[in-house]
Amino acid sequence: MARTTARKREKPKAGAAVTAEQCRSWLRQMLVIRHFEEKAGEAYTLGKIGGFLHLYIGQEAVAVGCMAALRDDDYITVSYRDHGHALARGMTPRAVMAELFGKAAGGSGGKGGSMHLFDAERRLLGGHGIVGGHIPIAAGIAFACKYRKTDQVSVCLFGEAAVNIGSFHESLNMASLWKLPAVFVVENNGYGMGTALARASAIMDISHRAYSYAMETEVVDGQDMRAVKDAMDRAVERARRGVGPSLLEARTYRYVGHSMSDAAHGTYRTKEEVEEYRQRDPIGVLHAYMKTEGYITDEEFTALDAEVVAEIDDAIAFADSAPDPDPSALYTDVYAEPA
Amino acid sequence: MARTTARKREKPKAGAAVTAEQCRSWLRQMLVIRHFEEKAGEAYTLGKIGGFLHLYIGQEAVAVGCMAALRDDDYITVSYRDHGHALARGMTPRAVMAELFGKAAGGSGGKGGSMHLFDAERRLLGGHGIVGGHIPIAAGIAFACKYRKTDQVSVCLFGEAAVNIGSFHESLNMASLWKLPAVFVVENNGYGMGTALARASAIMDISHRAYSYAMETEVVDGQDMRAVKDAMDRAVERARRGVGPSLLEARTYRYVGHSMSDAAHGTYRTKEEVEEYRQRDPIGVLHAYMKTEGYITDEEFTALDAEVVAEIDDAIAFADSAPDPDPSALYTDVYAEPA
Amino acid sequence: MQTLTYRDALNQALREEMQRDDRVFLMGEEVAEYDGAYKVSRGLLKEFGPMRVVDTPIAELGFAGVGVGAAMVGLRPVIEMMTFNFALLAIDQIVNSAAKMRYMSGGQVGVPIVFRGPGGAALQLAAQHSQAFESWYAHIPGLKVVMPGTPADAKGLLKSAIRDDDPVVFIEGEMLYNLKGDVPDGDYTIPIGVADIKRAGDDVTLVCHSKTVGVALKAAEQLAEESISAEVIDLRTIRPMDTETVLRSVVKTNRCVVVEEGWPFAGVGAQVVDTVQREAFDHLDAPLLRVTGADVPMPYNKALERAAKADPSQVVAAVKTVLYRE
Amino acid sequence: MQTLTYRDALNQALREEMQRDDRVFLMGEEVAEYDGAYKVSRGLLKEFGPMRVVDTPIAELGFAGVGVGAAMVGLRPVIEMMTFNFALLAIDQIVNSAAKMRYMSGGQVGVPIVFRGPGGAALQLAAQHSQAFESWYAHIPGLKVVMPGTPADAKGLLKSAIRDDDPVVFIEGEMLYNLKGDVPDGDYTIPIGVADIKRAGDDVTLVCHSKTVGVALKAAEQLAEESISAEVIDLRTIRPMDTETVLRSVVKTNRCVVVEEGWPFAGVGAQVVDTVQREAFDHLDAPLLRVTGADVPMPYNKALERAAKADPSQVVAAVKTVLYRE
Ligand SMILES: Cc1ncc(C[n+]2csc(CCOP(=O)(O)OP(=O)(O)O)c2C)c(N)n1
Ligand SMILES: Cc1ncc(C[n+]2csc(CCOP(=O)(O)OP(=O)(O)O)c2C)c(N)n1
Ligand SMILES: [Mg+2]
Ligand SMILES: [Mg+2]
C-alpha cells in the first residue's frame, strides 16, 4: 500500500482522569447494548421483529466511547447498525425495542424500524440505510453549526466499507475545505457483509484517506472504550475550536453475522477468527480496568449485570404488549401537517 | 495542506531520444489544434456552431503528449473539452469541424456535437458531458483489456475539478484494487469554470490523492509536450506490464474562457495571469526546442503553419457546405437495428 | 407592477427571502463569485456574504446531502443544481434522504429544502444536457414539484417553496430565463398546488407547464384564427397536482390535449390523462391526446433538435383530431 | 419440464449464458464469494472464476460505469444491483451513459449491458429499501425494461436481455425468488417486448407485471367465484411495451384495471391508461382504473406495510367498479 507518513499528530493527552462513577455508567451502557442486542436477536427468531436486523455485539466500546465525549447539544448520525448508538445516547431500551417491534411507542412510531432510529430531542438524527448516505448529511449538520456560530459538533459513524463510496470522498473534501465542526468515525470491523476490507479497498490503512483532504486523523483501539473516548475528546475539541474536522478509525469487530440472515461466521471468516476477537471483549477490557483500579467488585458487577438484564426483559415485555400504530399512521408524516 | 511524502517514483528515464520527424509531426498536431480552435471560435460567433463550445487553446501539449505515447489499439476517453484529443488522435479536422457544425459528415453524424466526439476506429470513445462520468467508463475499458488478456491500455483525461466528485474516488480505488491497465490524466488548468482549485479541493497537490489508492503518480509540466510524453511513456508501460494504473497530473492552463459564454478572463482571474501563462506557450516551447536542435528553420515553420491554416480553412469550408443529417436520423441509433 | 425577466424574478425571490429569514442560504456550483452559471444569483454574494451564498466543488451528491443535513437541523437551504441533468448524481439524497426523512423518523425530522435549477432542453446541448425529469420527481411521495412558466409565477412560487416545510424540487427553464413579464410589486406568494388558467376557452382544454405554457398559448392563438377556443391551463405545480382546475375545464370543453417537454412514457401527461379519464369519463367526447418531446435522446443538430421538441403545430393538429376536424 | 424457483431459473440463465459466451461476466456486491446477497449467483464463482464473477466495493456509480465501459468495447456485462434502491447512486451511468452512448456517437458505440437485481418491497425493510422504480427507467429512450413474474419468464427473458445489444434494466422481485414454477428444459429465450396472457377471460382485462401477476391471478380466482371472467395480461417487458396484446384484450372485454406495485403518480399504469384510452376509446364501457402501492414512503410496521401494498381485494373492488356491480 502507499507509503505515506502520518500527518504529525497532536500529542495525545494522557487519558483525562476518569472516575469510578463514569466507568460504572460506561460499563452499564455496554452491558445494556450487549443484552439488548442478544434479546433483540432472540425476538427476531421468534418473529417479533421483521425486516433487516443488524446487531452491534462486539462493537459496544465505539458507540459508548464516542457518546462519552459529546455534549447533549451535539449531533449524531449513524448507519443502519444503530441500536448501540441510540442506547448509548440515552434512548431507553423500551423506546428502541418498541421501534424494532414496529410499535407506536417506538422512537419513530414504528414507521422506521431497526435501521432508522431517530431521537430529535437527543439530537440523534438517524439511523440511515444507504451506505454512505448520512456522511454528507453529517457534513451539512456541521455546516449548520458553523453557520449559526454555535460550538456544537456533528459526529458521523459508519462502517469501513463506506470509505470506498463517492459520498465519503465528496463529504470529507467539503468538510475539510470549509473547516466544518465534524468528526467522522469509521467503525472498522473488518468486513462489509462478506467482503473483507482488503478485497474492497486499495489501501488497508483507512486513516490515510484523510491525507487526501488535509484532515486530522487517528487510529484507535475500538475495543478499548477509554481509548475511543480519549481520541474522540481530541477530535471533538478540534471541531469545537473551529480547527476543522477529523477522521477517526476505530478498529473493532462484529461477533455476529452482518444481519440475522447471515451466519455468525460465514464462508468469509473462520470460527477461530471470531473466537480470537472475542478474547478482547470491549466489556471485558473495561471491566478488567475497573477491577485493577478497584472501581468495582465481582458482587457489584453481578448485581449490575442482573439489573441490566431485568431492564432489557422489561423492554421486551413493554414492546411486546405495546399497541401497533393506528392504521391512519400510514398517511401521516409524508408531508408536514398544514399549519 | 496535508504533509505527505511522495511515493517513491521510478527514476524518470531521460526522455527517449526523439527525431526531427517526430517533433515536426507533434508541432504540426499542436498547430492544427490551435488553428482549429481559433476557427471554431469564430464559427461559433457566426452562429455556425451551437450549444456549448469548450476550446482547448493553451493545453495542446497535454493531448499531443498523451497520444504520442499510445498505440493505435489503446483506448481514450475524455471530457467535453475534447477537440484537441480527437485531432491529436488522428480524426481529421473535417470530421471534427463537421460534427461541430452538426453535419451528417461529422464524426457522430451531427448528433453528438462538440462535447461528444467519438471515433470507434481510432478507439476514441467520447467526448463525455457529465464531469467525472467517463472515469469509471475508462476503468471499465481497462477491465475489458485485462479480461481479454490483451496488453492494451485505457487512458482517461479529465479536468482538475473532477477530482472532487465521487466517481473519481470510486473508479481510482477499483482500478488500483484490480490493477487495471489504465492511466488517469488530470489536466490541471487551475479552474473549473470560475472556481480556482483552492476553492474546490482541500489539498492543492492533486497527485497526492493517488496515495489513497496506492497508485503511482507523477506531476508533469503540461506545457512541455515532450515532458508529458515521457511521463506518459512510463505510466503506459506500467499499465501494459500489468503493474497497475497511474495518476498523472499535467499542470497546464486554458487561455480562453471555460466556454464561449465565458470571458477569456472573467472576474475569477486577471488579464495579467492569462498573459503570464501565454509566455510559456506549448507550441512555443516545442518550437524553441526544435530550433536549438536544428530540427526546423523559420522558413519551414512558416510553411508548416501556412499548410495547417489552409487545412483548417478547408475543414471550415467542408463543414459549412456539408449537408445536414436526414430528418429520419432523429429516430435512428436509439437502439440497435434489429439484426 | 414591474416588468421583469424570469431570471430577475427568481433573483428577487431569493434576495427577498434571504432578507426576510436568515436561515435561508444558497449553495451550489458557481452560485457565489460567478453570480450563477445562468446569473440567477447575481449580486447575492455581495449582499449576503460567503456563508449564505456558497460555492461548492463539483460534488452534486455531496452538496445535496449537505443541504439535507442543514435542513434537518432547521436551516432553509436552497440548493442550486447547475442543471437538473447533473441532479441524477444527487438523486439518492433527494429521494432516499430528503423525501423520506420525515416519514422514517415518525414525524420527528422534516427537511425544508429547495432543490432548484434549470431543467429540460436549451439549444443544441445534446443528449446529456437536454432532459426533463419532472415526472421522476413527481412520482415520489414526500417531494413537491414546482415548475413556473412565467416571471410572476417564478417569483411567487419560489418564495412559497422556500417557506415550505417539505422538500421542493423547483425546476426552471433555461430557455425561460430571458422571458419578460409583469410581476407584482412587493412581497407576494403563489400557493403550491394551484394551477392557473392562462387563457380561457370553451372548445378544448390544453394542459401544460413550464416551457410548454408558451407553446400552448401560441397554439391557442393559431386555433383562435380558425375560431377554435382553447382553454390553457398551466399546472405550475406538478405535485401535488391541481386536478380540480383541470377537471372543471374538461367538464366544460369535453376535450383535452396535454402538452409537455419531456419524453412520453409515463410522463406527467400520462398522469393527467389517467386522472381525467377516471374522473371525467362521461364528459369526454374524444380520447385525451398528448404532445410530448420525441422519444429519443436529444440530438445536437439544430434541425433534428427542433423536430424533437413539442411545438404549437403539433398541438394544433392534436386539437383538430380531438375535435374531429379533418 | 423442470420445476424451479425463480432464483434458480435466473441462476441457470446466468450459468448457461456464461457458458455460451465468454464475453458475459457478472459484477456486483457480494456476487462472487458470498454467492450473491440473495444467492442468485450461487456456484458461479466456482465455475467461472474471479475474472468473470467479480465482487466490487460498495460503489454503485463506479461499478455501473465499469460495466458501461466494458460493454462499449464488446464485453457483455451483467451488473448486479444488490437492490434497485441502491441503483439511485448509479442512475447517472444508466441514464446519461448507457442509454445515450449509441445516439451520441451517431451509432458507433453501443452498450450491451444488463443491470439486474431485485426491485420493489420485500418484508418490513422500510422506506429506503422498498421502492419500485420501473416507471423511471421506462421513461428513458435508449433503455429496455424487463420484469418477469414467473420462473420460466425469468430464465427466458434474462437470456434475451444478456443477448440484447442495448442496455436492459432487468428488475427482479425479492419476494419472487422462492416462487416455484415449471421451466422448459434446455436453452430457450423469451423475446423482449412481448406480453403474456396468464389467464384468459372475457369480462375485464387485468394488466400487471412482476409481483402483481400473482396479485392479479388471485383476484381473478376470487372473481371467477362470482362468475366474473378476468383476463390477466402480464406485461413482462415494460419498455418496449406490448400494447397490441393489451388492446386486443380490452377491445374484447371493454374494461381494464391496471395493477402495479409502485406509486401512482406517473407510474407504469398511467402509461397503460394513456395508451388504452387513446387507442381503444370507443371500446371502453368504463374508465380504466388503477391499483397501486399507497402513495407514501414504505412504513416498517407490518400491518401498515400490508396496507400499503396492492392486494387482490383492491383489484376485486376495482373490477366491480368498472363492471358497475354494487
Ligand atoms: C449504497 C448501498 N449499497 C449497498 C447496500 C447494502 N449493504 C448494506 S450494509 C452493507 C455492508 C456495509 O459494510 P460496512 O460499511 O463495513 O458496515 P458494517 O455493516 O460492517 O457495520 C451493504 C453492502 C446499501 N445499504 N447501500
Ligand atoms: C456532474 C456535473 N456537474 C456540473 C457540470 C457543469 N460543468 C461543466 S464543465 C464544469 C467545470 C469542469 O472543470 P474541470 O473539470 O477543471 O475541466 P475544464 O473545464 O477546466 O477542462 C462544470 C462545473 C457538469 N458538466 N457535470
Ligand atoms: Mg464493516
Ligand atoms: Mg479545469
mmCIF file of N, CA, C and O in Angstrom, chain D residues 200-248:
data_model
loop_
_atom_site.group_PDB
_atom_site.id
_atom_site.type_symbol
_atom_site.label_atom_id
_atom_site.label_comp_id
_atom_site.label_asym_id
_atom_site.label_seq_id
_atom_site.Cartn_x
_atom_site.Cartn_y
_atom_site.Cartn_z
ATOM 1 N N ALA D 200 -56.931 -16.392 -19.447
ATOM 2 C CA ALA D 200 -57.861 -15.844 -20.432
ATOM 3 C C ALA D 200 -59.193 -15.510 -19.774
ATOM 4 O O ALA D 200 -59.581 -16.135 -18.783
ATOM 5 N N GLY D 201 -59.870 -14.507 -20.287
ATOM 6 C CA GLY D 201 -61.161 -14.111 -19.726
ATOM 7 C C GLY D 201 -61.873 -13.138 -20.650
ATOM 8 O O GLY D 201 -61.280 -12.635 -21.608
ATOM 9 N N ASP D 202 -63.122 -12.839 -20.336
ATOM 10 C CA ASP D 202 -63.942 -12.038 -21.251
ATOM 11 C C ASP D 202 -64.508 -10.752 -20.667
ATOM 12 O O ASP D 202 -64.843 -9.829 -21.393
ATOM 13 N N ASP D 203 -64.619 -10.689 -19.339
ATOM 14 C CA ASP D 203 -65.366 -9.562 -18.749
ATOM 15 C C ASP D 203 -64.515 -8.342 -18.450
ATOM 16 O O ASP D 203 -65.011 -7.215 -18.457
ATOM 17 N N VAL D 204 -63.261 -8.571 -18.127
ATOM 18 C CA VAL D 204 -62.403 -7.447 -17.751
ATOM 19 C C VAL D 204 -60.941 -7.828 -17.993
ATOM 20 O O VAL D 204 -60.564 -8.993 -17.884
ATOM 21 N N THR D 205 -60.137 -6.829 -18.341
ATOM 22 C CA THR D 205 -58.710 -7.059 -18.558
ATOM 23 C C THR D 205 -57.920 -6.557 -17.359
ATOM 24 O O THR D 205 -58.096 -5.414 -16.942
ATOM 25 N N LEU D 206 -57.098 -7.439 -16.787
ATOM 26 C CA LEU D 206 -56.211 -7.034 -15.702
ATOM 27 C C LEU D 206 -54.796 -6.970 -16.263
ATOM 28 O O LEU D 206 -54.265 -7.978 -16.737
ATOM 29 N N VAL D 207 -54.182 -5.781 -16.221
ATOM 30 C CA VAL D 207 -52.808 -5.625 -16.697
ATOM 31 C C VAL D 207 -51.882 -5.568 -15.485
ATOM 32 O O VAL D 207 -52.151 -4.833 -14.531
ATOM 33 N N CYS D 208 -50.826 -6.371 -15.514
ATOM 34 C CA CYS D 208 -49.946 -6.450 -14.346
ATOM 35 C C CYS D 208 -48.524 -6.783 -14.796
ATOM 36 O O CYS D 208 -48.270 -7.009 -15.980
ATOM 37 N N HIS D 209 -47.600 -6.796 -13.853
ATOM 38 C CA HIS D 209 -46.233 -7.238 -14.152
ATOM 39 C C HIS D 209 -45.524 -7.590 -12.855
ATOM 40 O O HIS D 209 -45.913 -7.146 -11.775
ATOM 41 N N SER D 210 -44.499 -8.432 -12.974
ATOM 42 C CA SER D 210 -43.698 -8.819 -11.816
ATOM 43 C C SER D 210 -44.565 -9.345 -10.662
ATOM 44 O O SER D 210 -45.404 -10.205 -10.862
ATOM 45 N N LYS D 211 -44.375 -8.794 -9.462
ATOM 46 C CA LYS D 211 -45.086 -9.334 -8.301
ATOM 47 C C LYS D 211 -46.601 -9.252 -8.431
ATOM 48 O O LYS D 211 -47.322 -10.077 -7.867
ATOM 49 N N THR D 212 -47.092 -8.251 -9.169
ATOM 50 C CA THR D 212 -48.553 -8.098 -9.221
ATOM 51 C C THR D 212 -49.214 -9.126 -10.136
ATOM 52 O O THR D 212 -50.435 -9.198 -10.199
ATOM 53 N N VAL D 213 -48.416 -9.938 -10.833
ATOM 54 C CA VAL D 213 -49.004 -11.029 -11.606
ATOM 55 C C VAL D 213 -49.731 -11.963 -10.630
ATOM 56 O O VAL D 213 -50.890 -12.341 -10.850
ATOM 57 N N GLY D 214 -49.083 -12.282 -9.530
ATOM 58 C CA GLY D 214 -49.709 -13.127 -8.521
ATOM 59 C C GLY D 214 -50.937 -12.464 -7.923
ATOM 60 O O GLY D 214 -51.971 -13.117 -7.697
ATOM 61 N N VAL D 215 -50.857 -11.182 -7.703
ATOM 62 C CA VAL D 215 -51.993 -10.438 -7.138
ATOM 63 C C VAL D 215 -53.174 -10.503 -8.096
ATOM 64 O O VAL D 215 -54.311 -10.808 -7.702
ATOM 65 N N ALA D 216 -52.914 -10.270 -9.374
ATOM 66 C CA ALA D 216 -53.988 -10.261 -10.371
ATOM 67 C C ALA D 216 -54.595 -11.660 -10.525
ATOM 68 O O ALA D 216 -55.820 -11.806 -10.631
ATOM 69 N N LEU D 217 -53.749 -12.679 -10.509
ATOM 70 C CA LEU D 217 -54.266 -14.044 -10.670
ATOM 71 C C LEU D 217 -55.141 -14.435 -9.477
ATOM 72 O O LEU D 217 -56.209 -15.037 -9.639
ATOM 73 N N LYS D 218 -54.715 -14.048 -8.284
ATOM 74 C CA LYS D 218 -55.552 -14.329 -7.096
ATOM 75 C C LYS D 218 -56.899 -13.621 -7.226
ATOM 76 O O LYS D 218 -57.948 -14.199 -6.987
ATOM 77 N N ALA D 219 -56.839 -12.370 -7.637
ATOM 78 C CA ALA D 219 -58.074 -11.604 -7.806
ATOM 79 C C ALA D 219 -58.972 -12.292 -8.840
ATOM 80 O O ALA D 219 -60.185 -12.418 -8.648
ATOM 81 N N ALA D 220 -58.348 -12.756 -9.928
ATOM 82 C CA ALA D 220 -59.123 -13.409 -10.991
ATOM 83 C C ALA D 220 -59.836 -14.644 -10.457
ATOM 84 O O ALA D 220 -61.008 -14.902 -10.787
ATOM 85 N N GLU D 221 -59.140 -15.394 -9.602
ATOM 86 C CA GLU D 221 -59.786 -16.577 -8.997
ATOM 87 C C GLU D 221 -61.003 -16.167 -8.187
ATOM 88 O O GLU D 221 -62.090 -16.707 -8.346
ATOM 89 N N GLN D 222 -60.812 -15.178 -7.317
ATOM 90 C CA GLN D 222 -61.924 -14.723 -6.482
ATOM 91 C C GLN D 222 -63.074 -14.229 -7.349
ATOM 92 O O GLN D 222 -64.247 -14.512 -7.081
ATOM 93 N N LEU D 223 -62.759 -13.533 -8.425
ATOM 94 C CA LEU D 223 -63.797 -13.014 -9.317
ATOM 95 C C LEU D 223 -64.525 -14.163 -10.004
ATOM 96 O O LEU D 223 -65.744 -14.132 -10.196
ATOM 97 N N ALA D 224 -63.776 -15.200 -10.328
ATOM 98 C CA ALA D 224 -64.386 -16.359 -11.001
ATOM 99 C C ALA D 224 -65.474 -16.948 -10.123
ATOM 100 O O ALA D 224 -66.544 -17.347 -10.608
ATOM 101 N N GLU D 225 -65.229 -16.950 -8.805
ATOM 102 C CA GLU D 225 -66.246 -17.486 -7.891
ATOM 103 C C GLU D 225 -67.537 -16.693 -7.986
ATOM 104 O O GLU D 225 -68.625 -17.210 -7.720
ATOM 105 N N GLU D 226 -67.412 -15.427 -8.386
ATOM 106 C CA GLU D 226 -68.619 -14.609 -8.582
ATOM 107 C C GLU D 226 -68.950 -14.568 -10.070
ATOM 108 O O GLU D 226 -69.587 -13.635 -10.558
ATOM 109 N N SER D 227 -68.438 -15.588 -10.773
ATOM 110 C CA SER D 227 -68.618 -15.723 -12.231
ATOM 111 C C SER D 227 -68.327 -14.426 -12.992
ATOM 112 O O SER D 227 -69.082 -14.026 -13.863
ATOM 113 N N ILE D 228 -67.230 -13.786 -12.576
ATOM 114 C CA ILE D 228 -66.691 -12.695 -13.383
ATOM 115 C C ILE D 228 -65.401 -13.221 -14.007
ATOM 116 O O ILE D 228 -64.525 -13.729 -13.314
ATOM 117 N N SER D 229 -65.336 -13.160 -15.314
ATOM 118 C CA SER D 229 -64.207 -13.747 -16.029
ATOM 119 C C SER D 229 -63.161 -12.685 -16.369
ATOM 120 O O SER D 229 -63.400 -11.809 -17.212
ATOM 121 N N ALA D 230 -62.035 -12.746 -15.694
ATOM 122 C CA ALA D 230 -60.983 -11.743 -15.891
ATOM 123 C C ALA D 230 -59.856 -12.302 -16.747
ATOM 124 O O ALA D 230 -59.434 -13.443 -16.570
ATOM 125 N N GLU D 231 -59.371 -11.483 -17.679
ATOM 126 C CA GLU D 231 -58.200 -11.854 -18.468
ATOM 127 C C GLU D 231 -56.987 -11.161 -17.847
ATOM 128 O O GLU D 231 -57.004 -9.963 -17.618
ATOM 129 N N VAL D 232 -55.963 -11.967 -17.533
ATOM 130 C CA VAL D 232 -54.785 -11.435 -16.858
ATOM 131 C C VAL D 232 -53.622 -11.334 -17.844
ATOM 132 O O VAL D 232 -53.146 -12.345 -18.359
ATOM 133 N N ILE D 233 -53.200 -10.110 -18.096
ATOM 134 C CA ILE D 233 -52.088 -9.889 -19.026
ATOM 135 C C ILE D 233 -50.847 -9.441 -18.260
ATOM 136 O O ILE D 233 -50.853 -8.408 -17.590
ATOM 137 N N ASP D 234 -49.814 -10.249 -18.367
ATOM 138 C CA ASP D 234 -48.522 -9.946 -17.741
ATOM 139 C C ASP D 234 -47.669 -9.218 -18.778
ATOM 140 O O ASP D 234 -47.281 -9.802 -19.786
ATOM 141 N N LEU D 235 -47.379 -7.961 -18.515
ATOM 142 C CA LEU D 235 -46.609 -7.182 -19.498
ATOM 143 C C LEU D 235 -45.226 -7.791 -19.749
ATOM 144 O O LEU D 235 -44.697 -7.752 -20.844
ATOM 145 N N ARG D 236 -44.619 -8.329 -18.682
ATOM 146 C CA ARG D 236 -43.269 -8.939 -18.757
ATOM 147 C C ARG D 236 -42.188 -7.928 -19.150
ATOM 148 O O ARG D 236 -41.165 -7.822 -18.472
ATOM 149 N N THR D 237 -42.392 -7.229 -20.240
ATOM 150 C CA THR D 237 -41.488 -6.134 -20.609
ATOM 151 C C THR D 237 -42.245 -4.831 -20.424
ATOM 152 O O THR D 237 -43.373 -4.694 -20.911
ATOM 153 N N ILE D 238 -41.631 -3.873 -19.739
ATOM 154 C CA ILE D 238 -42.291 -2.579 -19.546
ATOM 155 C C ILE D 238 -41.971 -1.657 -20.721
ATOM 156 O O ILE D 238 -42.828 -0.951 -21.227
ATOM 157 N N ARG D 239 -40.717 -1.690 -21.155
ATOM 158 C CA ARG D 239 -40.319 -0.909 -22.330
ATOM 159 C C ARG D 239 -39.437 -1.757 -23.205
ATOM 160 O O ARG D 239 -38.413 -2.241 -22.709
ATOM 161 N N PRO D 240 -39.721 -1.999 -24.486
ATOM 162 C CA PRO D 240 -40.906 -1.516 -25.181
ATOM 163 C C PRO D 240 -42.151 -2.276 -24.742
ATOM 164 O O PRO D 240 -42.071 -3.489 -24.505
ATOM 165 N N MET D 241 -43.264 -1.585 -24.632
ATOM 166 C CA MET D 241 -44.484 -2.202 -24.126
ATOM 167 C C MET D 241 -45.282 -2.839 -25.255
ATOM 168 O O MET D 241 -45.406 -2.266 -26.336
ATOM 169 N N ASP D 242 -45.803 -4.020 -24.996
ATOM 170 C CA ASP D 242 -46.607 -4.756 -25.979
ATOM 171 C C ASP D 242 -48.049 -4.259 -25.903
ATOM 172 O O ASP D 242 -48.915 -4.897 -25.300
ATOM 173 N N THR D 243 -48.293 -3.113 -26.538
ATOM 174 C CA THR D 243 -49.640 -2.536 -26.437
ATOM 175 C C THR D 243 -50.665 -3.338 -27.237
ATOM 176 O O THR D 243 -51.834 -3.388 -26.869
ATOM 177 N N GLU D 244 -50.220 -3.990 -28.312
ATOM 178 C CA GLU D 244 -51.182 -4.766 -29.126
ATOM 179 C C GLU D 244 -51.930 -5.769 -28.260
ATOM 180 O O GLU D 244 -53.150 -5.848 -28.270
ATOM 181 N N THR D 245 -51.159 -6.556 -27.504
ATOM 182 C CA THR D 245 -51.783 -7.609 -26.698
ATOM 183 C C THR D 245 -52.783 -7.013 -25.703
ATOM 184 O O THR D 245 -53.887 -7.534 -25.527
ATOM 185 N N VAL D 246 -52.414 -5.895 -25.096
ATOM 186 C CA VAL D 246 -53.319 -5.248 -24.146
ATOM 187 C C VAL D 246 -54.569 -4.757 -24.867
ATOM 188 O O VAL D 246 -55.699 -5.021 -24.440
ATOM 189 N N LEU D 247 -54.370 -4.098 -26.003
ATOM 190 C CA LEU D 247 -55.513 -3.534 -26.728
ATOM 191 C C LEU D 247 -56.447 -4.630 -27.232
ATOM 192 O O LEU D 247 -57.665 -4.518 -27.139
ATOM 193 N N ARG D 248 -55.860 -5.716 -27.732
ATOM 194 C CA ARG D 248 -56.690 -6.814 -28.236
ATOM 195 C C ARG D 248 -57.627 -7.297 -27.134
ATOM 196 O O ARG D 248 -58.800 -7.547 -27.351
#
